[in-house]
PDB file of C-alpha atoms in Angstrom:
ATOM      1  CA  MET A 144       9.710  48.173  91.995  1.00 35.00           C
ATOM      2  CA  VAL A 145      12.613  45.899  91.019  1.00 38.00           C
ATOM      3  CA  GLN A 146      14.386  44.452  94.058  1.00 40.00           C
ATOM      4  CA  PHE A 147      18.082  43.725  93.614  1.00 39.00           C
ATOM      5  CA  PRO A 148      20.110  41.252  95.702  1.00 41.00           C
ATOM      6  CA  LEU A 149      21.744  42.681  98.809  1.00 35.00           C
ATOM      7  CA  TYR A 150      25.236  42.629  97.306  1.00 36.00           C
ATOM      8  CA  LEU A 151      24.080  44.808  94.406  1.00 40.00           C
ATOM      9  CA  GLN A 152      22.365  47.218  96.756  1.00 39.00           C
ATOM     10  CA  LEU A 153      25.538  47.509  98.826  1.00 34.00           C
ATOM     11  CA  GLU A 154      27.671  48.128  95.746  1.00 43.00           C
ATOM     12  CA  ALA A 155      25.323  50.904  94.686  1.00 43.00           C
ATOM     13  CA  LEU A 156      25.572  52.501  98.133  1.00 35.00           C
ATOM     14  CA  LYS A 157      29.365  52.506  97.910  1.00 46.00           C
ATOM     15  CA  MET A 158      29.351  54.696  94.809  1.00 49.00           C
ATOM     16  CA  PRO A 159      31.008  58.044  95.598  1.00 53.00           C
ATOM     17  CA  ASN A 160      29.244  61.348  95.203  1.00 67.00           C
ATOM     18  CA  PHE A 161      31.268  61.832  92.040  1.00 74.00           C
ATOM     19  CA  MET A 162      31.279  65.093  90.098  1.00 83.00           C
ATOM     20  CA  PRO A 163      33.527  65.199  87.009  1.00 87.00           C
ATOM     21  CA  ALA A 164      35.568  68.320  86.265  1.00 87.00           C
ATOM     22  CA  LEU A 165      34.846  70.235  83.063  1.00 90.00           C
ATOM     23  CA  SER A 166      38.546  71.047  82.682  1.00 92.00           C
ATOM     24  CA  ARG A 167      39.425  67.341  82.540  1.00 95.00           C
ATOM     25  CA  PHE A 168      36.693  66.709  79.980  1.00 95.00           C
ATOM     26  CA  GLN A 169      37.932  69.626  77.858  1.00 96.00           C
ATOM     27  CA  ALA A 170      41.426  68.130  77.750  1.00 96.00           C
ATOM     28  CA  ALA A 171      40.197  64.639  76.811  1.00 97.00           C
ATOM     29  CA  LYS A 172      40.260  63.518  73.168  1.00 98.00           C
ATOM     30  CA  VAL A 173      38.042  60.714  71.869  1.00 98.00           C
ATOM     31  CA  LEU A 174      38.055  59.149  68.411  1.00 98.00           C
ATOM     32  CA  VAL A 175      34.679  57.768  67.295  1.00 98.00           C
ATOM     33  CA  ALA A 176      34.556  55.411  64.317  1.00 97.00           C
ATOM     34  CA  GLY A 177      31.558  53.598  62.903  1.00 96.00           C
ATOM     35  CA  ASP A 178      28.243  53.899  61.130  1.00 96.00           C
ATOM     36  CA  VAL A 179      26.792  57.382  60.763  1.00 96.00           C
ATOM     37  CA  MET A 180      23.377  58.485  59.622  1.00 95.00           C
ATOM     38  CA  LEU A 181      21.353  61.625  59.188  1.00 96.00           C
ATOM     39  CA  ASP A 182      18.182  61.693  61.261  1.00 93.00           C
ATOM     40  CA  GLN A 183      15.589  63.833  59.525  1.00 94.00           C
ATOM     41  CA  TYR A 184      12.391  64.854  61.312  1.00 93.00           C
ATOM     42  CA  TRP A 185       9.284  66.207  59.613  1.00 95.00           C
ATOM     43  CA  PHE A 186       6.864  67.734  62.122  1.00 94.00           C
ATOM     44  CA  GLY A 187       3.268  68.333  61.132  1.00 94.00           C
ATOM     45  CA  ASP A 188      -0.376  68.115  62.048  1.00 94.00           C
ATOM     46  CA  VAL A 189      -2.963  65.471  61.195  1.00 93.00           C
ATOM     47  CA  SER A 190      -6.599  66.495  60.878  1.00 90.00           C
ATOM     48  CA  ARG A 191      -7.981  64.158  58.221  1.00 93.00           C
ATOM     49  CA  ILE A 192      -7.690  60.773  56.542  1.00 95.00           C
ATOM     50  CA  SER A 193      -6.541  60.516  52.949  1.00 93.00           C
ATOM     51  CA  PRO A 194      -9.311  59.893  50.370  1.00 94.00           C
ATOM     52  CA  GLU A 195      -6.802  57.735  48.447  1.00 95.00           C
ATOM     53  CA  ALA A 196      -6.175  55.193  51.219  1.00 94.00           C
ATOM     54  CA  PRO A 197      -7.001  54.739  54.931  1.00 93.00           C
ATOM     55  CA  VAL A 198      -3.932  56.652  56.090  1.00 92.00           C
ATOM     56  CA  PRO A 199      -3.543  59.991  57.901  1.00 92.00           C
ATOM     57  CA  VAL A 200      -2.592  63.094  55.948  1.00 94.00           C
ATOM     58  CA  ALA A 201       0.236  64.990  57.635  1.00 94.00           C
ATOM     59  CA  LYS A 202       0.564  68.677  56.822  1.00 94.00           C
ATOM     60  CA  ILE A 203       4.262  69.387  57.405  1.00 95.00           C
ATOM     61  CA  GLY A 204       5.095  72.650  59.119  1.00 93.00           C
ATOM     62  CA  GLN A 205       8.686  72.146  60.290  1.00 94.00           C
ATOM     63  CA  THR A 206      11.726  70.036  59.404  1.00 94.00           C
ATOM     64  CA  GLU A 207      14.826  69.290  61.438  1.00 93.00           C
ATOM     65  CA  HIS A 208      18.109  67.452  60.852  1.00 94.00           C
ATOM     66  CA  ARG A 209      20.225  65.716  63.499  1.00 92.00           C
ATOM     67  CA  ALA A 210      23.443  63.746  63.270  1.00 94.00           C
ATOM     68  CA  GLY A 211      22.728  60.134  64.211  1.00 92.00           C
ATOM     69  CA  GLY A 212      24.498  56.846  64.868  1.00 92.00           C
ATOM     70  CA  ALA A 213      28.221  57.248  65.502  1.00 95.00           C
ATOM     71  CA  ALA A 214      27.780  60.968  64.794  1.00 96.00           C
ATOM     72  CA  ASN A 215      25.394  61.216  67.742  1.00 94.00           C
ATOM     73  CA  VAL A 216      28.054  59.622  69.948  1.00 95.00           C
ATOM     74  CA  ALA A 217      30.502  62.318  68.839  1.00 97.00           C
ATOM     75  CA  ARG A 218      27.846  65.003  69.453  1.00 95.00           C
ATOM     76  CA  ASN A 219      27.409  63.823  73.036  1.00 95.00           C
ATOM     77  CA  ILE A 220      31.151  63.929  73.659  1.00 97.00           C
ATOM     78  CA  ALA A 221      31.326  67.481  72.321  1.00 97.00           C
ATOM     79  CA  ALA A 222      28.253  68.553  74.314  1.00 96.00           C
ATOM     80  CA  LEU A 223      29.908  67.306  77.518  1.00 96.00           C
ATOM     81  CA  GLY A 224      32.936  69.461  76.730  1.00 96.00           C
ATOM     82  CA  GLY A 225      35.266  66.858  75.242  1.00 97.00           C
ATOM     83  CA  GLN A 226      37.253  66.914  72.012  1.00 98.00           C
ATOM     84  CA  ALA A 227      35.643  64.539  69.517  1.00 98.00           C
ATOM     85  CA  ALA A 228      36.690  63.269  66.105  1.00 98.00           C
ATOM     86  CA  LEU A 229      34.497  61.159  63.827  1.00 98.00           C
ATOM     87  CA  LEU A 230      35.660  58.666  61.193  1.00 98.00           C
ATOM     88  CA  ALA A 231      32.926  57.302  58.923  1.00 97.00           C
ATOM     89  CA  VAL A 232      31.730  56.711  55.369  1.00 97.00           C
ATOM     90  CA  VAL A 233      29.072  58.903  53.743  1.00 97.00           C
ATOM     91  CA  GLY A 234      27.762  59.346  50.226  1.00 96.00           C
ATOM     92  CA  GLU A 235      28.296  62.021  47.617  1.00 95.00           C
ATOM     93  CA  ASP A 236      24.976  63.626  48.424  1.00 95.00           C
ATOM     94  CA  GLU A 237      23.086  66.393  50.169  1.00 96.00           C
ATOM     95  CA  ALA A 238      22.708  64.327  53.348  1.00 96.00           C
ATOM     96  CA  ALA A 239      26.507  64.120  53.648  1.00 97.00           C
ATOM     97  CA  ASP A 240      26.777  67.892  53.199  1.00 97.00           C
ATOM     98  CA  THR A 241      24.239  68.384  55.978  1.00 97.00           C
ATOM     99  CA  LEU A 242      26.121  66.005  58.268  1.00 96.00           C
ATOM    100  CA  SER A 243      29.364  67.870  57.647  1.00 96.00           C
ATOM    101  CA  GLU A 244      27.691  71.159  58.555  1.00 96.00           C
ATOM    102  CA  LEU A 245      26.212  69.687  61.745  1.00 96.00           C
ATOM    103  CA  LEU A 246      29.596  68.313  62.819  1.00 96.00           C
ATOM    104  CA  ALA A 247      31.241  71.688  62.203  1.00 96.00           C
ATOM    105  CA  GLN A 248      28.571  73.419  64.296  1.00 95.00           C
ATOM    106  CA  ASP A 249      29.434  71.120  67.220  1.00 95.00           C
ATOM    107  CA  ASN A 250      33.204  71.542  66.744  1.00 95.00           C
ATOM    108  CA  ILE A 251      33.661  67.866  65.877  1.00 97.00           C
ATOM    109  CA  ALA A 252      36.651  66.975  63.707  1.00 97.00           C
ATOM    110  CA  GLY A 253      34.985  65.198  60.818  1.00 94.00           C
ATOM    111  CA  HIS A 254      36.879  62.573  58.839  1.00 96.00           C
ATOM    112  CA  LEU A 255      34.025  61.696  56.494  1.00 97.00           C
ATOM    113  CA  ILE A 256      35.025  59.498  53.586  1.00 96.00           C
ATOM    114  CA  ARG A 257      32.867  60.262  50.567  1.00 96.00           C
ATOM    115  CA  SER A 258      31.676  57.286  48.531  1.00 94.00           C
ATOM    116  CA  SER A 259      29.987  57.504  45.153  1.00 90.00           C
ATOM    117  CA  ALA A 260      28.894  53.867  45.425  1.00 91.00           C
ATOM    118  CA  ALA A 261      26.382  54.225  48.276  1.00 90.00           C
ATOM    119  CA  PRO A 262      24.220  57.010  49.717  1.00 94.00           C
ATOM    120  CA  THR A 263      24.517  58.443  53.190  1.00 96.00           C
ATOM    121  CA  THR A 264      22.299  56.471  55.551  1.00 96.00           C
ATOM    122  CA  LEU A 265      19.165  58.571  56.068  1.00 96.00           C
ATOM    123  CA  LYS A 266      16.317  57.954  58.506  1.00 95.00           C
ATOM    124  CA  LEU A 267      13.292  60.121  57.821  1.00 95.00           C
ATOM    125  CA  ARG A 268      10.664  60.308  60.550  1.00 94.00           C
ATOM    126  CA  VAL A 269       7.251  61.939  60.162  1.00 95.00           C
ATOM    127  CA  LEU A 270       5.704  63.072  63.444  1.00 93.00           C
ATOM    128  CA  ALA A 271       2.398  64.640  64.414  1.00 93.00           C
ATOM    129  CA  ARG A 272       1.686  65.852  67.945  1.00 86.00           C
ATOM    130  CA  ASN A 273       5.035  64.306  68.938  1.00 80.00           C
ATOM    131  CA  GLN A 274       3.861  60.859  67.806  1.00 87.00           C
ATOM    132  CA  GLN A 275       5.806  59.101  65.071  1.00 91.00           C
ATOM    133  CA  LEU A 276       3.615  58.206  62.080  1.00 94.00           C
ATOM    134  CA  ILE A 277       6.224  56.495  59.907  1.00 94.00           C
ATOM    135  CA  ARG A 278       9.983  56.080  59.465  1.00 95.00           C
ATOM    136  CA  LEU A 279      11.610  55.776  56.049  1.00 96.00           C
ATOM    137  CA  ASP A 280      15.167  54.392  55.795  1.00 95.00           C
ATOM    138  CA  PHE A 281      17.581  54.950  52.908  1.00 94.00           C
ATOM    139  CA  GLU A 282      20.834  52.993  53.116  1.00 93.00           C
ATOM    140  CA  ALA A 283      23.329  50.740  51.337  1.00 93.00           C
ATOM    141  CA  ALA A 284      26.550  48.970  52.353  1.00 92.00           C
ATOM    142  CA  PRO A 285      29.792  50.949  51.861  1.00 93.00           C
ATOM    143  CA  ASP A 286      32.115  49.923  49.027  1.00 94.00           C
ATOM    144  CA  LEU A 287      35.451  48.146  49.582  1.00 94.00           C
ATOM    145  CA  GLY A 288      37.486  51.156  48.481  1.00 94.00           C
ATOM    146  CA  SER A 289      35.908  53.354  51.149  1.00 95.00           C
ATOM    147  CA  LEU A 290      36.467  50.704  53.813  1.00 95.00           C
ATOM    148  CA  LYS A 291      40.147  50.492  52.885  1.00 95.00           C
ATOM    149  CA  THR A 292      40.404  54.255  53.356  1.00 96.00           C
ATOM    150  CA  VAL A 293      38.713  53.924  56.764  1.00 96.00           C
ATOM    151  CA  ARG A 294      41.376  51.434  57.868  1.00 95.00           C
ATOM    152  CA  GLN A 295      44.191  53.664  56.645  1.00 96.00           C
ATOM    153  CA  GLN A 296      42.891  56.807  58.332  1.00 96.00           C
ATOM    154  CA  TYR A 297      42.096  54.912  61.523  1.00 97.00           C
ATOM    155  CA  ALA A 298      45.674  53.672  61.734  1.00 96.00           C
ATOM    156  CA  GLU A 299      46.910  57.264  61.390  1.00 96.00           C
ATOM    157  CA  LEU A 300      44.465  58.752  63.912  1.00 97.00           C
ATOM    158  CA  VAL A 301      44.272  56.228  66.748  1.00 97.00           C
ATOM    159  CA  SER A 302      47.523  57.217  68.486  1.00 96.00           C
ATOM    160  CA  GLN A 303      46.408  60.868  68.629  1.00 97.00           C
ATOM    161  CA  TYR A 304      43.454  60.234  70.968  1.00 98.00           C
ATOM    162  CA  ASP A 305      43.003  59.228  74.600  1.00 98.00           C
ATOM    163  CA  ALA A 306      40.215  56.727  73.950  1.00 98.00           C
ATOM    164  CA  VAL A 307      38.456  55.076  71.021  1.00 98.00           C
ATOM    165  CA  ILE A 308      34.739  54.369  70.609  1.00 98.00           C
ATOM    166  CA  LEU A 309      33.571  51.979  67.888  1.00 97.00           C
ATOM    167  CA  SER A 310      29.866  52.558  67.220  1.00 94.00           C
ATOM    168  CA  ASP A 311      28.421  49.543  65.398  1.00 93.00           C
ATOM    169  CA  TYR A 312      24.994  49.958  63.814  1.00 92.00           C
ATOM    170  CA  GLY A 313      25.484  47.026  61.452  1.00 91.00           C
ATOM    171  CA  LYS A 314      25.857  49.184  58.327  1.00 93.00           C
ATOM    172  CA  GLY A 315      29.285  47.806  57.386  1.00 93.00           C
ATOM    173  CA  VAL A 316      31.898  50.399  58.341  1.00 95.00           C
ATOM    174  CA  LEU A 317      33.221  48.187  61.162  1.00 95.00           C
ATOM    175  CA  ASN A 318      33.522  45.041  59.049  1.00 91.00           C
ATOM    176  CA  GLU A 319      37.109  44.596  60.299  1.00 92.00           C
ATOM    177  CA  VAL A 320      36.449  45.548  63.890  1.00 95.00           C
ATOM    178  CA  ALA A 321      38.912  42.984  65.305  1.00 96.00           C
ATOM    179  CA  ALA A 322      41.825  44.701  63.561  1.00 96.00           C
ATOM    180  CA  MET A 323      40.618  48.082  64.815  1.00 97.00           C
ATOM    181  CA  ILE A 324      40.462  46.792  68.387  1.00 97.00           C
ATOM    182  CA  ALA A 325      43.973  45.364  68.098  1.00 97.00           C
ATOM    183  CA  ALA A 326      45.331  48.647  66.735  1.00 96.00           C
ATOM    184  CA  ALA A 327      43.823  50.645  69.609  1.00 97.00           C
ATOM    185  CA  ARG A 328      45.083  48.262  72.273  1.00 96.00           C
ATOM    186  CA  ALA A 329      48.555  48.182  70.677  1.00 96.00           C
ATOM    187  CA  ALA A 330      48.588  51.979  70.944  1.00 96.00           C
ATOM    188  CA  GLY A 331      47.629  51.719  74.623  1.00 96.00           C
ATOM    189  CA  LYS A 332      44.179  53.231  74.123  1.00 97.00           C
ATOM    190  CA  PRO A 333      40.978  51.993  75.787  1.00 97.00           C
ATOM    191  CA  VAL A 334      38.480  50.900  73.153  1.00 98.00           C
ATOM    192  CA  LEU A 335      34.759  50.913  73.911  1.00 98.00           C
ATOM    193  CA  ILE A 336      32.165  49.292  71.660  1.00 97.00           C
ATOM    194  CA  ASP A 337      28.411  49.616  71.335  1.00 91.00           C
ATOM    195  CA  PRO A 338      27.789  46.112  69.899  1.00 92.00           C
ATOM    196  CA  LYS A 339      25.429  44.900  67.211  1.00 91.00           C
ATOM    197  CA  GLY A 340      24.202  41.449  66.202  1.00 89.00           C
ATOM    198  CA  THR A 341      24.315  38.094  67.955  1.00 89.00           C
ATOM    199  CA  ASP A 342      27.991  37.234  67.494  1.00 90.00           C
ATOM    200  CA  PHE A 343      30.086  39.199  69.971  1.00 94.00           C
ATOM    201  CA  SER A 344      33.238  37.141  69.326  1.00 95.00           C
ATOM    202  CA  LYS A 345      34.386  39.769  66.825  1.00 96.00           C
ATOM    203  CA  TYR A 346      34.710  42.229  69.734  1.00 97.00           C
ATOM    204  CA  ALA A 347      37.205  40.080  71.665  1.00 97.00           C
ATOM    205  CA  GLY A 348      39.956  42.053  73.359  1.00 97.00           C
ATOM    206  CA  ALA A 349      38.036  45.311  73.709  1.00 97.00           C
ATOM    207  CA  THR A 350      38.167  47.292  76.932  1.00 97.00           C
ATOM    208  CA  LEU A 351      34.401  47.591  77.357  1.00 97.00           C
ATOM    209  CA  LEU A 352      31.186  46.523  75.624  1.00 96.00           C
ATOM    210  CA  THR A 353      27.878  48.289  76.374  1.00 95.00           C
ATOM    211  CA  PRO A 354      25.024  45.957  75.325  1.00 93.00           C
ATOM    212  CA  ASN A 355      21.470  46.455  76.491  1.00 91.00           C
ATOM    213  CA  ARG A 356      19.482  43.564  77.992  1.00 88.00           C
ATOM    214  CA  ALA A 357      18.052  42.417  74.666  1.00 90.00           C
ATOM    215  CA  GLU A 358      21.453  42.492  72.956  1.00 93.00           C
ATOM    216  CA  LEU A 359      23.053  40.518  75.783  1.00 91.00           C
ATOM    217  CA  ARG A 360      20.258  37.940  75.663  1.00 90.00           C
ATOM    218  CA  ASP A 361      20.660  37.530  71.915  1.00 90.00           C
ATOM    219  CA  ALA A 362      24.421  37.072  72.245  1.00 88.00           C
ATOM    220  CA  ALA A 363      24.666  34.985  75.418  1.00 86.00           C
ATOM    221  CA  GLY A 364      21.251  33.396  75.919  1.00 86.00           C
ATOM    222  CA  GLY A 365      18.460  34.026  78.389  1.00 83.00           C
ATOM    223  CA  TRP A 366      18.382  33.977  82.192  1.00 86.00           C
ATOM    224  CA  GLU A 367      15.723  33.561  84.866  1.00 82.00           C
ATOM    225  CA  ASN A 368      17.050  35.631  87.766  1.00 88.00           C
ATOM    226  CA  GLU A 369      19.775  38.036  88.856  1.00 86.00           C
ATOM    227  CA  ALA A 370      22.250  35.232  89.464  1.00 89.00           C
ATOM    228  CA  GLY A 371      21.630  33.958  85.957  1.00 90.00           C
ATOM    229  CA  LEU A 372      22.209  37.400  84.470  1.00 90.00           C
ATOM    230  CA  THR A 373      25.473  37.734  86.390  1.00 92.00           C
ATOM    231  CA  ALA A 374      26.633  34.331  85.166  1.00 92.00           C
ATOM    232  CA  LYS A 375      25.852  35.219  81.550  1.00 92.00           C
ATOM    233  CA  ALA A 376      27.485  38.638  81.731  1.00 93.00           C
ATOM    234  CA  GLN A 377      30.615  37.473  83.534  1.00 94.00           C
ATOM    235  CA  GLY A 378      30.919  34.425  81.297  1.00 93.00           C
ATOM    236  CA  LEU A 379      30.782  36.597  78.193  1.00 94.00           C
ATOM    237  CA  ARG A 380      33.268  39.073  79.649  1.00 95.00           C
ATOM    238  CA  GLU A 381      35.738  36.305  80.426  1.00 96.00           C
ATOM    239  CA  THR A 382      35.292  34.557  77.075  1.00 96.00           C
ATOM    240  CA  LEU A 383      35.949  37.767  75.142  1.00 96.00           C
ATOM    241  CA  GLY A 384      38.809  38.915  77.356  1.00 96.00           C
ATOM    242  CA  LEU A 385      37.130  42.242  78.166  1.00 97.00           C
ATOM    243  CA  ASP A 386      38.172  44.518  80.987  1.00 96.00           C
ATOM    244  CA  ALA A 387      34.494  45.137  81.699  1.00 96.00           C
ATOM    245  CA  LEU A 388      30.956  44.687  80.424  1.00 96.00           C
ATOM    246  CA  LEU A 389      28.324  47.363  81.038  1.00 96.00           C
ATOM    247  CA  VAL A 390      24.754  46.119  80.655  1.00 94.00           C
ATOM    248  CA  THR A 391      22.116  48.824  80.328  1.00 91.00           C
ATOM    249  CA  ARG A 392      18.847  47.557  81.790  1.00 86.00           C
ATOM    250  CA  SER A 393      16.219  50.183  80.972  1.00 80.00           C
ATOM    251  CA  GLU A 394      14.023  50.751  84.047  1.00 79.00           C
ATOM    252  CA  GLU A 395      16.419  48.599  86.118  1.00 82.00           C
ATOM    253  CA  GLY A 396      19.379  50.918  85.612  1.00 85.00           C
ATOM    254  CA  MET A 397      22.784  49.591  84.556  1.00 91.00           C
ATOM    255  CA  THR A 398      25.306  47.102  85.901  1.00 93.00           C
ATOM    256  CA  LEU A 399      29.071  47.078  85.408  1.00 96.00           C
ATOM    257  CA  TYR A 400      30.691  43.630  85.435  1.00 96.00           C
ATOM    258  CA  ARG A 401      34.434  43.315  86.088  1.00 96.00           C
ATOM    259  CA  ALA A 402      36.767  40.551  87.243  1.00 94.00           C
ATOM    260  CA  ASP A 403      36.472  41.737  90.856  1.00 92.00           C
ATOM    261  CA  GLY A 404      32.662  41.757  90.848  1.00 91.00           C
ATOM    262  CA  GLN A 405      29.849  44.011  89.741  1.00 90.00           C
ATOM    263  CA  THR A 406      28.536  47.476  90.545  1.00 92.00           C
ATOM    264  CA  HIS A 407      24.958  48.564  89.978  1.00 90.00           C
ATOM    265  CA  GLN A 408      23.418  51.978  89.389  1.00 87.00           C
ATOM    266  CA  PRO A 409      19.615  52.301  89.575  1.00 86.00           C
ATOM    267  CA  THR A 410      17.718  54.341  87.013  1.00 75.00           C
ATOM    268  CA  ARG A 411      17.282  57.963  87.980  1.00 63.00           C
ATOM    269  CA  ALA A 412      13.582  58.469  88.643  1.00 48.00           C
ATOM    270  CA  GLN A 413      11.974  60.750  86.058  1.00 57.00           C
ATOM    271  CA  GLU A 414       9.497  60.678  83.195  1.00 54.00           C
ATOM    272  CA  VAL A 415      10.870  58.870  80.152  1.00 52.00           C
ATOM    273  CA  TYR A 416       9.965  60.626  76.931  1.00 49.00           C
ATOM    274  CA  ASP A 417      12.112  58.949  74.254  1.00 49.00           C
ATOM    275  CA  VAL A 418      14.830  56.290  74.686  1.00 54.00           C
ATOM    276  CA  SER A 419      16.207  56.595  71.130  1.00 58.00           C
ATOM    277  CA  GLY A 420      19.868  57.535  71.232  1.00 62.00           C
ATOM    278  CA  ALA A 421      20.287  56.840  74.950  1.00 82.00           C
ATOM    279  CA  GLY A 422      22.833  54.129  74.179  1.00 87.00           C
ATOM    280  CA  ASP A 423      24.894  56.703  72.268  1.00 92.00           C
ATOM    281  CA  THR A 424      24.915  58.952  75.314  1.00 92.00           C
ATOM    282  CA  VAL A 425      25.965  56.115  77.616  1.00 94.00           C
ATOM    283  CA  ILE A 426      28.982  55.066  75.576  1.00 96.00           C
ATOM    284  CA  ALA A 427      29.935  58.692  74.864  1.00 96.00           C
ATOM    285  CA  ALA A 428      29.986  59.525  78.581  1.00 96.00           C
ATOM    286  CA  MET A 429      31.854  56.304  79.369  1.00 97.00           C
ATOM    287  CA  GLY A 430      34.483  56.949  76.697  1.00 97.00           C
ATOM    288  CA  LEU A 431      34.974  60.598  77.599  1.00 97.00           C
ATOM    289  CA  SER A 432      35.272  59.774  81.311  1.00 96.00           C
ATOM    290  CA  LEU A 433      37.907  57.104  80.666  1.00 97.00           C
ATOM    291  CA  ALA A 434      39.770  59.476  78.335  1.00 97.00           C
ATOM    292  CA  ALA A 435      39.745  62.027  81.179  1.00 96.00           C
ATOM    293  CA  GLY A 436      41.317  59.498  83.540  1.00 95.00           C
ATOM    294  CA  TYR A 437      38.316  58.472  85.624  1.00 95.00           C
ATOM    295  CA  THR A 438      37.679  54.922  86.828  1.00 94.00           C
ATOM    296  CA  LEU A 439      35.081  52.616  85.291  1.00 95.00           C
ATOM    297  CA  PRO A 440      32.645  52.994  88.247  1.00 93.00           C
ATOM    298  CA  GLU A 441      33.011  56.791  88.071  1.00 94.00           C
ATOM    299  CA  ALA A 442      32.432  56.642  84.324  1.00 94.00           C
ATOM    300  CA  MET A 443      29.294  54.548  84.826  1.00 94.00           C
ATOM    301  CA  HIS A 444      28.004  57.019  87.416  1.00 92.00           C
ATOM    302  CA  THR A 445      28.451  59.817  84.872  1.00 93.00           C
ATOM    303  CA  ALA A 446      26.886  57.820  82.027  1.00 93.00           C
ATOM    304  CA  ASN A 447      23.840  56.913  84.098  1.00 91.00           C
ATOM    305  CA  ALA A 448      23.186  60.566  84.931  1.00 91.00           C
ATOM    306  CA  ALA A 449      23.681  61.670  81.317  1.00 92.00           C
ATOM    307  CA  ALA A 450      21.321  58.970  80.022  1.00 89.00           C
ATOM    308  CA  GLY A 451      18.689  60.143  82.484  1.00 87.00           C
ATOM    309  CA  VAL A 452      18.858  63.579  80.877  1.00 90.00           C
ATOM    310  CA  VAL A 453      18.511  62.486  77.242  1.00 86.00           C
ATOM    311  CA  VAL A 454      15.581  60.090  77.718  1.00 84.00           C
ATOM    312  CA  ALA A 455      13.507  63.102  78.733  1.00 80.00           C
ATOM    313  CA  LYS A 456      14.109  64.652  75.290  1.00 78.00           C
ATOM    314  CA  LEU A 457      12.631  63.886  71.861  1.00 69.00           C
ATOM    315  CA  GLY A 458      14.685  61.899  69.349  1.00 65.00           C
ATOM    316  CA  THR A 459      18.466  61.680  69.133  1.00 67.00           C
ATOM    317  CA  ALA A 460      19.566  64.192  71.761  1.00 78.00           C
ATOM    318  CA  VAL A 461      22.615  65.153  73.806  1.00 88.00           C
ATOM    319  CA  CYS A 462      23.422  65.963  77.417  1.00 91.00           C
ATOM    320  CA  SER A 463      25.400  69.125  78.067  1.00 93.00           C
ATOM    321  CA  PHE A 464      27.944  69.404  80.878  1.00 92.00           C
ATOM    322  CA  ALA A 465      25.655  71.862  82.683  1.00 92.00           C
ATOM    323  CA  GLU A 466      22.799  69.350  82.498  1.00 93.00           C
ATOM    324  CA  LEU A 467      25.113  66.604  83.729  1.00 93.00           C
ATOM    325  CA  GLU A 468      26.192  68.702  86.709  1.00 91.00           C
ATOM    326  CA  GLN A 469      22.560  69.388  87.581  1.00 90.00           C
ATOM    327  CA  ALA A 470      21.628  65.709  87.279  1.00 88.00           C
ATOM    328  CA  LEU A 471      24.533  64.592  89.464  1.00 89.00           C
ATOM    329  CA  ALA A 472      23.724  67.207  92.095  1.00 85.00           C
ATOM    330  CA  VAL A 473      20.248  65.755  92.712  1.00 76.00           C
TER     331      VAL A 473
END
């Protein structure tokens, strides 16, 4: 079991028995902008090896589509009861049509900019007995015309929402993220970012970044102990002028770093089934909580509980408000 320094243990003990109100979530409006994708799952059974090559033959019996990337962030906001809008670039293709239908089913306001120059990002996974056999990716960078439209629509939408989430999957929609941060802050809106890559300087001035351990290490360098991690996290927060930095630490839980110190939340003990999409749930819960007027520690408490729900599910999944209430009550 991971042992944390005494000051972290004490901070964790100080966390209130916080239970968010559904009514406040329902009144909160969050704008999500970034890279979207369609997650396609083919479920089948494997009983033989192909005579053509030493590979398994999967007999497909079921297919499923889920909205992924920034769309999964919006799905989590909607599932928790919030009002979500999604701004992104998609192709002129069947995958984009499917995404639009999925967003409508979840009551998400979709601002999907159609581009004839690039397809909708599609991730196709083939699974047998709940084990992934292969993943096939179809993607291309968005064209400049579509990106210009993103900037224009973002400028029109940002003032209408209580918080902004920028979901960066490195596909190109957030190529001018600094200007988007500045626009949100000028409008008085908190802006939360799920970062990508090794250069975090482009995210300077944001309210909150939510890197995982590996992403923080890539951006700020390694550490040998808890004190080293704190120094790296706080140094990065100060350099970028962030209000806070939330580091998700897998089996070690998550730690929120602010100017007045840090607060830690341990992982909720349960069987982990699939961690894909957990980062989307974390930033969705954080953004919705801030939009509803809760403090950063309260938002982290909510996000930690929501993440504990989704890692017990297969693939990109969401946490409902009812599931959140149950998780927080334990």
